[in-house]
């Protein structure tokens, strides 16, 4: 089977890790299946940071095809490479992708909770015109996905949302829970010594979208300071992100800017290093489908403090401490409870390590994904109008090393 993986629209977030994992595993795949990848510059950077040479069956596109004007060339290159590779299945990792793949089986990985299962807490972070903007984005995404028949998503609640909002059959939606990269694995002793004399390091990881609710971090830092806690916060807050400046100014006004280190975009190895030096993962997010960050913290044996919402408790179980969404006081108290109670701290870390066993490993995620793509291909053999899919002839071109555009 020939599989074309379209990851050109994966520029931030978990889709980058999914693409990296797939490329790593297809390299080690001894089957006769053939793969071709269209990836973003962000994915290429991640591969290079891990000392991987970008494989020859990969085309790197620095301009996202989702961009109306600057993405025009990327869209043309994707269409041309699809025509040349002649795949049986096209799997788009970060959907929608704003392209038509006529005559090919199209499978979309879709994980946008704003479309599938938004909630009032997330909407409350948006200003009036932002709400209108998000509503319009959702409408446009629904329109862009109108021709897609098959979907992959990360949770049952997202699958239900896809069926309800996009009017597809439940049997055409595959739930594949998120995984974590093997680079996140820690064998260190969980037990902590004398927490009262150490500086506790708190890691806040993610991209500062409104629903991530990073605005709460300076306020929590202020309350921790008022309680006399010895701590430092590391937060991923790229200077290019729209909300970065307002969050930094808020921290400055509260007098806690010296308690916070602002990090730019991190590679997987850099993420692992910050997990290693940190003691607590703080996830103030208000809306997710399935964040791999939870699994990474479990793998690194770090307790989690996060919002008391279903998407979090479904993943974390008893490995996390939950606080009332958006409550600065409750979030602060829950962090302090971990600092002051070594037994509770160790219990959460141990529970996380055990709970991790219930989730996919990187190789399992790859196998399940490939099995679903194979199933779809077999189901569509002989379907009228899919003549290009029935050909077992190889790609029209031989793979070449492709330079960035």
mmCIF file of C-alpha atoms in Angstrom:
data_model
loop_
_atom_site.group_PDB
_atom_site.id
_atom_site.type_symbol
_atom_site.label_atom_id
_atom_site.label_comp_id
_atom_site.label_asym_id
_atom_site.label_seq_id
_atom_site.Cartn_x
_atom_site.Cartn_y
_atom_site.Cartn_z
ATOM 1 C CA UNK A 1 0.000 0.000 0.000
ATOM 2 C CA UNK A 2 1.191 3.498 -0.818
ATOM 3 C CA UNK A 3 0.413 6.089 1.867
ATOM 4 C CA UNK A 4 0.817 9.818 1.359
ATOM 5 C CA UNK A 5 1.106 11.623 4.699
ATOM 6 C CA UNK A 6 0.175 15.285 4.503
ATOM 7 C CA UNK A 7 1.558 17.138 7.520
ATOM 8 C CA UNK A 8 2.235 20.468 5.861
ATOM 9 C CA UNK A 9 -0.289 22.296 8.059
ATOM 10 C CA UNK A 10 1.231 20.982 11.321
ATOM 11 C CA UNK A 11 3.181 24.007 12.533
ATOM 12 C CA UNK A 12 2.535 23.988 16.305
ATOM 13 C CA UNK A 13 1.148 21.570 18.873
ATOM 14 C CA UNK A 14 0.799 17.816 19.120
ATOM 15 C CA UNK A 15 0.495 17.229 15.366
ATOM 16 C CA UNK A 16 4.240 17.853 15.094
ATOM 17 C CA UNK A 17 4.984 14.977 17.469
ATOM 18 C CA UNK A 18 2.541 12.700 15.639
ATOM 19 C CA UNK A 19 4.310 13.403 12.344
ATOM 20 C CA UNK A 20 7.766 12.896 13.861
ATOM 21 C CA UNK A 21 6.668 9.583 15.383
ATOM 22 C CA UNK A 22 5.212 8.357 12.097
ATOM 23 C CA UNK A 23 8.374 9.228 10.184
ATOM 24 C CA UNK A 24 10.540 7.517 12.795
ATOM 25 C CA UNK A 25 8.439 4.370 12.684
ATOM 26 C CA UNK A 26 8.086 4.177 8.901
ATOM 27 C CA UNK A 27 11.870 4.307 8.683
ATOM 28 C CA UNK A 28 12.000 1.119 10.779
ATOM 29 C CA UNK A 29 9.009 -0.505 9.033
ATOM 30 C CA UNK A 30 10.099 -3.717 7.295
ATOM 31 C CA UNK A 31 6.810 -4.091 5.387
ATOM 32 C CA UNK A 32 6.495 -3.391 1.683
ATOM 33 C CA UNK A 33 4.320 -0.333 2.262
ATOM 34 C CA UNK A 34 5.581 2.880 0.705
ATOM 35 C CA UNK A 35 5.304 6.336 2.272
ATOM 36 C CA UNK A 36 5.685 9.872 1.063
ATOM 37 C CA UNK A 37 5.516 12.907 3.340
ATOM 38 C CA UNK A 38 4.709 16.569 2.885
ATOM 39 C CA UNK A 39 5.811 18.206 6.128
ATOM 40 C CA UNK A 40 6.069 21.687 7.588
ATOM 41 C CA UNK A 41 9.319 23.443 8.363
ATOM 42 C CA UNK A 42 8.539 22.979 12.079
ATOM 43 C CA UNK A 43 8.538 19.189 11.684
ATOM 44 C CA UNK A 44 11.767 19.294 9.690
ATOM 45 C CA UNK A 45 13.409 21.347 12.458
ATOM 46 C CA UNK A 46 12.288 18.785 15.025
ATOM 47 C CA UNK A 47 13.769 15.923 13.028
ATOM 48 C CA UNK A 48 17.064 17.751 12.609
ATOM 49 C CA UNK A 49 17.179 18.607 16.325
ATOM 50 C CA UNK A 50 17.006 14.853 17.008
ATOM 51 C CA UNK A 51 19.954 14.301 14.649
ATOM 52 C CA UNK A 52 17.744 12.766 12.010
ATOM 53 C CA UNK A 53 18.472 13.525 8.407
ATOM 54 C CA UNK A 54 15.276 14.425 6.598
ATOM 55 C CA UNK A 55 14.504 11.240 4.598
ATOM 56 C CA UNK A 56 14.425 11.269 0.812
ATOM 57 C CA UNK A 57 10.708 10.531 0.708
ATOM 58 C CA UNK A 58 9.947 13.824 2.445
ATOM 59 C CA UNK A 59 9.046 17.189 0.932
ATOM 60 C CA UNK A 60 9.543 20.154 3.262
ATOM 61 C CA UNK A 61 7.160 23.095 2.861
ATOM 62 C CA UNK A 62 7.989 26.192 4.868
ATOM 63 C CA UNK A 63 4.805 27.976 3.854
ATOM 64 C CA UNK A 64 1.621 26.370 5.155
ATOM 65 C CA UNK A 65 -0.916 25.486 2.446
ATOM 66 C CA UNK A 66 -3.544 26.892 4.812
ATOM 67 C CA UNK A 67 -2.349 30.416 4.038
ATOM 68 C CA UNK A 68 -4.479 31.855 1.243
ATOM 69 C CA UNK A 69 -1.763 33.763 -0.628
ATOM 70 C CA UNK A 70 1.669 32.588 0.554
ATOM 71 C CA UNK A 71 0.474 28.971 0.675
ATOM 72 C CA UNK A 72 -0.450 28.842 -3.002
ATOM 73 C CA UNK A 73 2.913 27.394 -4.068
ATOM 74 C CA UNK A 74 2.776 24.787 -1.303
ATOM 75 C CA UNK A 75 -0.691 23.678 -2.403
ATOM 76 C CA UNK A 76 0.544 23.294 -5.978
ATOM 77 C CA UNK A 77 3.554 21.234 -4.859
ATOM 78 C CA UNK A 78 1.386 18.937 -2.754
ATOM 79 C CA UNK A 79 -1.011 18.330 -5.647
ATOM 80 C CA UNK A 80 1.892 17.610 -8.010
ATOM 81 C CA UNK A 81 3.554 15.185 -5.591
ATOM 82 C CA UNK A 82 0.257 13.372 -4.988
ATOM 83 C CA UNK A 83 -0.188 12.944 -8.705
ATOM 84 C CA UNK A 84 3.350 11.591 -9.073
ATOM 85 C CA UNK A 85 3.316 9.301 -6.025
ATOM 86 C CA UNK A 86 -0.119 7.935 -6.914
ATOM 87 C CA UNK A 87 -1.048 6.880 -3.339
ATOM 88 C CA UNK A 88 -3.745 4.459 -2.289
ATOM 89 C CA UNK A 89 -4.546 6.556 0.787
ATOM 90 C CA UNK A 90 -3.846 10.171 1.766
ATOM 91 C CA UNK A 91 -3.598 10.738 5.518
ATOM 92 C CA UNK A 92 -3.673 14.394 6.587
ATOM 93 C CA UNK A 93 -2.354 14.797 10.128
ATOM 94 C CA UNK A 94 -3.450 18.385 10.808
ATOM 95 C CA UNK A 95 -6.863 18.986 9.285
ATOM 96 C CA UNK A 96 -8.416 20.853 7.630
ATOM 97 C CA UNK A 97 -5.777 21.199 4.930
ATOM 98 C CA UNK A 98 -7.673 23.279 2.321
ATOM 99 C CA UNK A 99 -6.958 20.963 -0.619
ATOM 100 C CA UNK A 100 -9.051 18.686 -2.805
ATOM 101 C CA UNK A 101 -7.664 15.208 -3.411
ATOM 102 C CA UNK A 102 -9.963 14.016 -6.172
ATOM 103 C CA UNK A 103 -9.840 10.300 -6.960
ATOM 104 C CA UNK A 104 -8.027 9.310 -3.756
ATOM 105 C CA UNK A 105 -9.140 7.992 -0.385
ATOM 106 C CA UNK A 106 -8.823 10.911 1.995
ATOM 107 C CA UNK A 107 -8.419 10.385 5.761
ATOM 108 C CA UNK A 108 -8.306 13.416 8.047
ATOM 109 C CA UNK A 109 -6.856 13.514 11.551
ATOM 110 C CA UNK A 110 -9.019 16.140 13.247
ATOM 111 C CA UNK A 111 -8.534 17.260 16.847
ATOM 112 C CA UNK A 112 -10.016 20.764 17.122
ATOM 113 C CA UNK A 113 -12.130 20.843 20.313
ATOM 114 C CA UNK A 114 -13.616 24.234 19.356
ATOM 115 C CA UNK A 115 -15.597 22.400 16.687
ATOM 116 C CA UNK A 116 -16.242 19.058 18.383
ATOM 117 C CA UNK A 117 -16.805 19.864 22.080
ATOM 118 C CA UNK A 118 -16.352 23.511 23.157
ATOM 119 C CA UNK A 119 -17.323 24.541 26.695
ATOM 120 C CA UNK A 120 -18.324 27.719 28.525
ATOM 121 C CA UNK A 121 -14.980 27.967 30.368
ATOM 122 C CA UNK A 122 -13.039 28.161 27.112
ATOM 123 C CA UNK A 123 -15.469 30.622 25.540
ATOM 124 C CA UNK A 124 -15.209 32.861 28.606
ATOM 125 C CA UNK A 125 -11.541 33.537 27.757
ATOM 126 C CA UNK A 126 -12.540 35.200 24.473
ATOM 127 C CA UNK A 127 -13.542 38.797 23.960
ATOM 128 C CA UNK A 128 -16.649 39.616 21.928
ATOM 129 C CA UNK A 129 -14.937 39.952 18.558
ATOM 130 C CA UNK A 130 -12.750 36.923 19.285
ATOM 131 C CA UNK A 131 -15.878 34.848 19.808
ATOM 132 C CA UNK A 132 -17.173 35.959 16.430
ATOM 133 C CA UNK A 133 -13.790 35.136 14.893
ATOM 134 C CA UNK A 134 -13.733 31.640 16.425
ATOM 135 C CA UNK A 135 -17.324 31.027 15.335
ATOM 136 C CA UNK A 136 -16.386 31.968 11.767
ATOM 137 C CA UNK A 137 -13.297 29.714 11.887
ATOM 138 C CA UNK A 138 -15.426 26.773 12.971
ATOM 139 C CA UNK A 139 -17.875 27.425 10.144
ATOM 140 C CA UNK A 140 -15.039 27.632 7.631
ATOM 141 C CA UNK A 141 -13.425 24.426 8.919
ATOM 142 C CA UNK A 142 -16.732 22.592 8.604
ATOM 143 C CA UNK A 143 -16.962 23.818 5.021
ATOM 144 C CA UNK A 144 -13.350 22.789 4.267
ATOM 145 C CA UNK A 145 -14.015 19.289 5.616
ATOM 146 C CA UNK A 146 -17.336 18.760 3.837
ATOM 147 C CA UNK A 147 -15.911 16.212 1.365
ATOM 148 C CA UNK A 148 -13.994 14.118 3.919
ATOM 149 C CA UNK A 149 -15.515 10.743 4.715
ATOM 150 C CA UNK A 150 -12.975 9.196 7.107
ATOM 151 C CA UNK A 151 -11.538 10.651 10.297
ATOM 152 C CA UNK A 152 -9.009 9.893 13.008
ATOM 153 C CA UNK A 153 -9.310 11.650 16.362
ATOM 154 C CA UNK A 154 -8.001 11.227 19.907
ATOM 155 C CA UNK A 155 -10.986 10.771 22.197
ATOM 156 C CA UNK A 156 -14.537 9.460 22.219
ATOM 157 C CA UNK A 157 -16.012 12.881 22.999
ATOM 158 C CA UNK A 158 -14.252 14.274 19.907
ATOM 159 C CA UNK A 159 -15.521 11.372 17.797
ATOM 160 C CA UNK A 160 -19.086 12.069 18.906
ATOM 161 C CA UNK A 161 -18.598 15.718 18.006
ATOM 162 C CA UNK A 162 -17.299 14.827 14.537
ATOM 163 C CA UNK A 163 -20.285 12.580 13.889
ATOM 164 C CA UNK A 164 -22.735 15.212 15.101
ATOM 165 C CA UNK A 165 -21.164 18.335 13.600
ATOM 166 C CA UNK A 166 -19.746 16.944 10.345
ATOM 167 C CA UNK A 167 -22.534 14.440 9.610
ATOM 168 C CA UNK A 168 -20.407 11.326 9.130
ATOM 169 C CA UNK A 169 -21.011 7.715 10.140
ATOM 170 C CA UNK A 170 -19.540 6.658 13.483
ATOM 171 C CA UNK A 171 -17.896 3.644 11.851
ATOM 172 C CA UNK A 172 -15.852 6.046 9.714
ATOM 173 C CA UNK A 173 -14.293 7.729 12.741
ATOM 174 C CA UNK A 174 -11.370 5.989 14.443
ATOM 175 C CA UNK A 175 -10.384 6.967 17.982
ATOM 176 C CA UNK A 176 -6.645 6.589 18.513
ATOM 177 C CA UNK A 177 -5.625 7.997 21.914
ATOM 178 C CA UNK A 178 -2.512 10.137 21.922
ATOM 179 C CA UNK A 179 0.916 8.727 22.608
ATOM 180 C CA UNK A 180 4.194 10.149 23.812
ATOM 181 C CA UNK A 181 7.606 10.132 22.223
ATOM 182 C CA UNK A 182 10.066 7.590 23.718
ATOM 183 C CA UNK A 183 12.436 10.487 24.402
ATOM 184 C CA UNK A 184 10.230 11.220 27.425
ATOM 185 C CA UNK A 185 11.263 8.473 29.783
ATOM 186 C CA UNK A 186 12.719 8.872 33.236
ATOM 187 C CA UNK A 187 14.232 6.222 35.499
ATOM 188 C CA UNK A 188 14.989 8.622 38.372
ATOM 189 C CA UNK A 189 13.968 7.851 41.918
ATOM 190 C CA UNK A 190 10.545 9.337 42.564
ATOM 191 C CA UNK A 191 11.113 10.088 46.251
ATOM 192 C CA UNK A 192 11.953 13.727 47.017
ATOM 193 C CA UNK A 193 14.049 14.809 49.978
ATOM 194 C CA UNK A 194 13.157 17.642 52.361
ATOM 195 C CA UNK A 195 10.945 19.771 50.104
ATOM 196 C CA UNK A 196 11.002 22.658 52.586
ATOM 197 C CA UNK A 197 14.588 23.655 51.729
ATOM 198 C CA UNK A 198 14.493 23.449 47.959
ATOM 199 C CA UNK A 199 13.282 25.750 45.227
ATOM 200 C CA UNK A 200 10.326 24.111 43.535
ATOM 201 C CA UNK A 201 10.357 24.354 39.779
ATOM 202 C CA UNK A 202 7.006 24.482 37.972
ATOM 203 C CA UNK A 203 6.758 23.778 34.242
ATOM 204 C CA UNK A 204 3.970 25.308 32.120
ATOM 205 C CA UNK A 205 4.136 23.804 28.633
ATOM 206 C CA UNK A 206 2.053 24.572 25.561
ATOM 207 C CA UNK A 207 1.278 27.260 23.035
ATOM 208 C CA UNK A 208 -0.573 30.261 24.542
ATOM 209 C CA UNK A 209 -3.865 29.887 22.742
ATOM 210 C CA UNK A 210 -6.742 31.555 24.623
ATOM 211 C CA UNK A 211 -8.119 28.230 25.897
ATOM 212 C CA UNK A 212 -4.738 27.292 27.397
ATOM 213 C CA UNK A 213 -5.439 30.077 29.924
ATOM 214 C CA UNK A 214 -1.796 31.040 30.504
ATOM 215 C CA UNK A 215 -3.104 34.377 31.814
ATOM 216 C CA UNK A 216 -3.584 32.698 35.183
ATOM 217 C CA UNK A 217 0.136 31.972 35.621
ATOM 218 C CA UNK A 218 1.296 35.428 36.867
ATOM 219 C CA UNK A 219 -1.595 35.489 39.351
ATOM 220 C CA UNK A 220 -0.701 32.039 40.673
ATOM 221 C CA UNK A 221 2.927 33.130 40.940
ATOM 222 C CA UNK A 222 1.819 36.138 43.009
ATOM 223 C CA UNK A 223 -0.227 33.993 45.388
ATOM 224 C CA UNK A 224 2.635 31.504 45.795
ATOM 225 C CA UNK A 225 4.924 34.397 46.686
ATOM 226 C CA UNK A 226 2.437 35.734 49.249
ATOM 227 C CA UNK A 227 2.353 32.266 50.825
ATOM 228 C CA UNK A 228 6.147 32.371 51.190
ATOM 229 C CA UNK A 229 6.855 29.536 48.773
ATOM 230 C CA UNK A 230 10.303 29.135 47.252
ATOM 231 C CA UNK A 231 9.600 28.445 43.580
ATOM 232 C CA UNK A 232 10.374 29.279 39.970
ATOM 233 C CA UNK A 233 8.142 28.912 36.903
ATOM 234 C CA UNK A 234 9.262 27.952 33.401
ATOM 235 C CA UNK A 235 6.619 28.788 30.808
ATOM 236 C CA UNK A 236 6.688 28.393 27.027
ATOM 237 C CA UNK A 237 5.729 31.825 25.784
ATOM 238 C CA UNK A 238 7.163 32.569 22.326
ATOM 239 C CA UNK A 239 7.563 36.273 21.700
ATOM 240 C CA UNK A 240 5.662 35.885 18.427
ATOM 241 C CA UNK A 241 2.543 34.575 20.188
ATOM 242 C CA UNK A 242 -0.304 37.139 20.309
ATOM 243 C CA UNK A 243 -0.841 36.956 24.092
ATOM 244 C CA UNK A 244 2.810 36.847 25.152
ATOM 245 C CA UNK A 245 3.275 40.559 25.734
ATOM 246 C CA UNK A 246 0.117 40.995 27.826
ATOM 247 C CA UNK A 247 1.048 38.025 30.043
ATOM 248 C CA UNK A 248 4.559 39.359 30.581
ATOM 249 C CA UNK A 249 3.251 42.841 31.384
ATOM 250 C CA UNK A 250 0.819 41.364 33.896
ATOM 251 C CA UNK A 251 3.647 39.490 35.623
ATOM 252 C CA UNK A 252 5.648 42.718 35.752
ATOM 253 C CA UNK A 253 2.739 44.642 37.290
ATOM 254 C CA UNK A 254 2.346 41.952 39.946
ATOM 255 C CA UNK A 255 6.067 42.030 40.714
ATOM 256 C CA UNK A 256 6.669 38.347 39.916
ATOM 257 C CA UNK A 257 8.578 38.653 36.641
ATOM 258 C CA UNK A 258 11.784 37.512 38.384
ATOM 259 C CA UNK A 259 9.952 34.342 39.420
ATOM 260 C CA UNK A 260 9.207 33.395 35.804
ATOM 261 C CA UNK A 261 11.446 32.307 32.932
ATOM 262 C CA UNK A 262 9.874 32.729 29.505
ATOM 263 C CA UNK A 263 10.859 30.058 27.018
ATOM 264 C CA UNK A 264 10.620 30.161 23.246
ATOM 265 C CA UNK A 265 9.531 27.201 21.164
ATOM 266 C CA UNK A 266 11.186 24.041 22.519
ATOM 267 C CA UNK A 267 12.449 20.983 20.676
ATOM 268 C CA UNK A 268 11.537 17.556 22.052
ATOM 269 C CA UNK A 269 14.977 17.255 23.637
ATOM 270 C CA UNK A 270 14.641 20.701 25.227
ATOM 271 C CA UNK A 271 11.193 19.761 26.550
ATOM 272 C CA UNK A 272 12.669 16.639 28.112
ATOM 273 C CA UNK A 273 15.422 18.701 29.747
ATOM 274 C CA UNK A 274 12.887 21.071 31.336
ATOM 275 C CA UNK A 275 10.789 18.140 32.521
ATOM 276 C CA UNK A 276 13.937 16.728 34.107
ATOM 277 C CA UNK A 277 14.696 19.913 36.050
ATOM 278 C CA UNK A 278 11.047 20.531 37.020
ATOM 279 C CA UNK A 279 9.031 19.203 39.957
ATOM 280 C CA UNK A 280 5.427 19.959 38.931
ATOM 281 C CA UNK A 281 3.592 20.319 35.633
ATOM 282 C CA UNK A 282 0.952 23.062 35.783
ATOM 283 C CA UNK A 283 -1.662 22.769 33.000
ATOM 284 C CA UNK A 284 -4.286 25.544 33.321
ATOM 285 C CA UNK A 285 -5.911 24.561 30.017
ATOM 286 C CA UNK A 286 -9.695 24.848 29.685
ATOM 287 C CA UNK A 287 -10.229 22.882 26.476
ATOM 288 C CA UNK A 288 -8.437 19.885 24.962
ATOM 289 C CA UNK A 289 -9.089 16.821 22.897
ATOM 290 C CA UNK A 290 -6.156 14.801 24.279
ATOM 291 C CA UNK A 291 -2.963 16.563 25.282
ATOM 292 C CA UNK A 292 0.217 14.478 25.037
ATOM 293 C CA UNK A 293 1.703 16.786 27.660
ATOM 294 C CA UNK A 294 -0.146 14.820 30.339
ATOM 295 C CA UNK A 295 1.477 11.574 29.168
ATOM 296 C CA UNK A 296 4.906 13.181 28.955
ATOM 297 C CA UNK A 297 4.677 14.332 32.569
ATOM 298 C CA UNK A 298 3.632 10.842 33.663
ATOM 299 C CA UNK A 299 6.568 9.350 31.754
ATOM 300 C CA UNK A 300 8.922 11.840 33.435
ATOM 301 C CA UNK A 301 7.376 11.033 36.835
ATOM 302 C CA UNK A 302 6.175 14.567 37.513
ATOM 303 C CA UNK A 303 2.837 15.215 39.308
ATOM 304 C CA UNK A 304 0.280 17.277 37.414
ATOM 305 C CA UNK A 305 -1.905 20.168 38.565
ATOM 306 C CA UNK A 306 -4.662 20.847 36.050
ATOM 307 C CA UNK A 307 -8.243 22.038 35.575
ATOM 308 C CA UNK A 308 -11.021 19.845 36.929
ATOM 309 C CA UNK A 309 -12.597 19.099 33.560
ATOM 310 C CA UNK A 310 -13.528 15.787 31.950
ATOM 311 C CA UNK A 311 -10.888 15.867 29.214
ATOM 312 C CA UNK A 312 -8.200 16.116 31.924
ATOM 313 C CA UNK A 313 -9.537 13.575 34.418
ATOM 314 C CA UNK A 314 -10.234 11.040 31.638
ATOM 315 C CA UNK A 315 -6.524 11.023 30.813
ATOM 316 C CA UNK A 316 -4.839 11.718 34.140
ATOM 317 C CA UNK A 317 -7.028 9.838 36.602
ATOM 318 C CA UNK A 318 -5.346 9.752 40.021
ATOM 319 C CA UNK A 319 -1.996 11.013 38.734
ATOM 320 C CA UNK A 320 -3.120 14.654 38.906
ATOM 321 C CA UNK A 321 -4.408 17.178 41.416
ATOM 322 C CA UNK A 322 -7.419 19.063 40.063
ATOM 323 C CA UNK A 323 -8.512 22.618 40.732
ATOM 324 C CA UNK A 324 -11.668 24.567 39.928
ATOM 325 C CA UNK A 325 -11.286 25.936 36.376
ATOM 326 C CA UNK A 326 -10.020 29.538 36.288
ATOM 327 C CA UNK A 327 -9.713 29.749 40.091
ATOM 328 C CA UNK A 328 -6.379 31.343 41.036
ATOM 329 C CA UNK A 329 -6.867 30.553 44.722
ATOM 330 C CA UNK A 330 -7.699 26.885 44.173
ATOM 331 C CA UNK A 331 -4.866 26.392 41.675
ATOM 332 C CA UNK A 332 -2.410 27.933 44.132
ATOM 333 C CA UNK A 333 -3.662 25.800 47.018
ATOM 334 C CA UNK A 334 -3.365 22.602 44.969
ATOM 335 C CA UNK A 335 0.230 23.408 44.005
ATOM 336 C CA UNK A 336 1.035 24.142 47.656
ATOM 337 C CA UNK A 337 -0.536 20.834 48.680
ATOM 338 C CA UNK A 338 1.998 18.998 46.529
ATOM 339 C CA UNK A 339 4.864 21.079 47.882
ATOM 340 C CA UNK A 340 3.877 20.590 51.523
ATOM 341 C CA UNK A 341 2.963 16.904 51.363
ATOM 342 C CA UNK A 342 5.786 14.606 50.108
ATOM 343 C CA UNK A 343 3.505 11.585 50.487
ATOM 344 C CA UNK A 344 0.882 13.109 48.191
ATOM 345 C CA UNK A 345 3.594 14.180 45.754
ATOM 346 C CA UNK A 346 5.070 10.696 45.529
ATOM 347 C CA UNK A 347 1.634 9.084 45.276
ATOM 348 C CA UNK A 348 0.734 11.207 42.230
ATOM 349 C CA UNK A 349 4.073 10.496 40.564
ATOM 350 C CA UNK A 350 3.746 6.734 41.134
ATOM 351 C CA UNK A 351 0.122 6.704 39.979
ATOM 352 C CA UNK A 352 1.114 8.521 36.806
ATOM 353 C CA UNK A 353 3.836 6.024 36.044
ATOM 354 C CA UNK A 354 1.341 3.166 36.441
ATOM 355 C CA UNK A 355 -1.442 4.888 34.510
ATOM 356 C CA UNK A 356 0.866 5.456 31.572
ATOM 357 C CA UNK A 357 0.834 1.717 30.889
ATOM 358 C CA UNK A 358 -2.800 1.975 29.732
ATOM 359 C CA UNK A 359 -1.918 4.281 26.839
ATOM 360 C CA UNK A 360 -0.355 3.711 23.452
ATOM 361 C CA UNK A 361 3.367 3.620 23.070
ATOM 362 C CA UNK A 362 4.762 5.402 20.040
ATOM 363 C CA UNK A 363 5.068 2.200 18.003
ATOM 364 C CA UNK A 364 1.531 1.102 18.985
ATOM 365 C CA UNK A 365 0.108 4.423 17.796
ATOM 366 C CA UNK A 366 1.816 3.918 14.460
ATOM 367 C CA UNK A 367 0.559 0.345 14.080
ATOM 368 C CA UNK A 368 -3.034 1.234 14.947
ATOM 369 C CA UNK A 369 -2.980 4.152 12.507
ATOM 370 C CA UNK A 370 -1.606 2.014 9.702
ATOM 371 C CA UNK A 371 -4.119 -0.759 10.365
ATOM 372 C CA UNK A 372 -6.978 1.752 10.078
ATOM 373 C CA UNK A 373 -5.605 3.119 6.805
ATOM 374 C CA UNK A 374 -5.275 -0.427 5.472
ATOM 375 C CA UNK A 375 -8.844 -1.195 6.537
ATOM 376 C CA UNK A 376 -10.158 1.862 4.696
ATOM 377 C CA UNK A 377 -8.188 0.952 1.593
ATOM 378 C CA UNK A 378 -9.607 -2.586 1.582
ATOM 379 C CA UNK A 379 -13.139 -1.252 2.113
ATOM 380 C CA UNK A 380 -12.813 1.012 -0.916
ATOM 381 C CA UNK A 381 -11.338 -1.444 -3.385
ATOM 382 C CA UNK A 382 -13.540 -1.614 -6.424
ATOM 383 C CA UNK A 383 -15.571 1.474 -5.548
ATOM 384 C CA UNK A 384 -16.750 3.273 -8.681
ATOM 385 C CA UNK A 385 -14.877 6.500 -9.259
ATOM 386 C CA UNK A 386 -11.813 5.328 -7.340
ATOM 387 C CA UNK A 387 -9.985 3.825 -10.295
ATOM 388 C CA UNK A 388 -6.664 5.447 -9.403
ATOM 389 C CA UNK A 389 -6.750 3.611 -6.074
ATOM 390 C CA UNK A 390 -6.968 0.194 -7.621
ATOM 391 C CA UNK A 391 -3.663 0.397 -9.420
ATOM 392 C CA UNK A 392 -0.827 -1.452 -7.729
ATOM 393 C CA UNK A 393 1.705 0.155 -10.018
ATOM 394 C CA UNK A 394 4.335 2.124 -8.157
ATOM 395 C CA UNK A 395 4.766 5.860 -8.056
ATOM 396 C CA UNK A 396 5.420 7.587 -11.333
ATOM 397 C CA UNK A 397 8.657 9.043 -9.998
ATOM 398 C CA UNK A 398 11.602 7.817 -7.990
ATOM 399 C CA UNK A 399 11.981 9.548 -4.640
ATOM 400 C CA UNK A 400 14.500 12.350 -4.595
ATOM 401 C CA UNK A 401 15.956 14.476 -1.825
ATOM 402 C CA UNK A 402 13.652 17.492 -1.779
ATOM 403 C CA UNK A 403 14.887 20.894 -0.689
ATOM 404 C CA UNK A 404 12.796 23.400 1.224
ATOM 405 C CA UNK A 405 10.700 25.837 -0.769
#
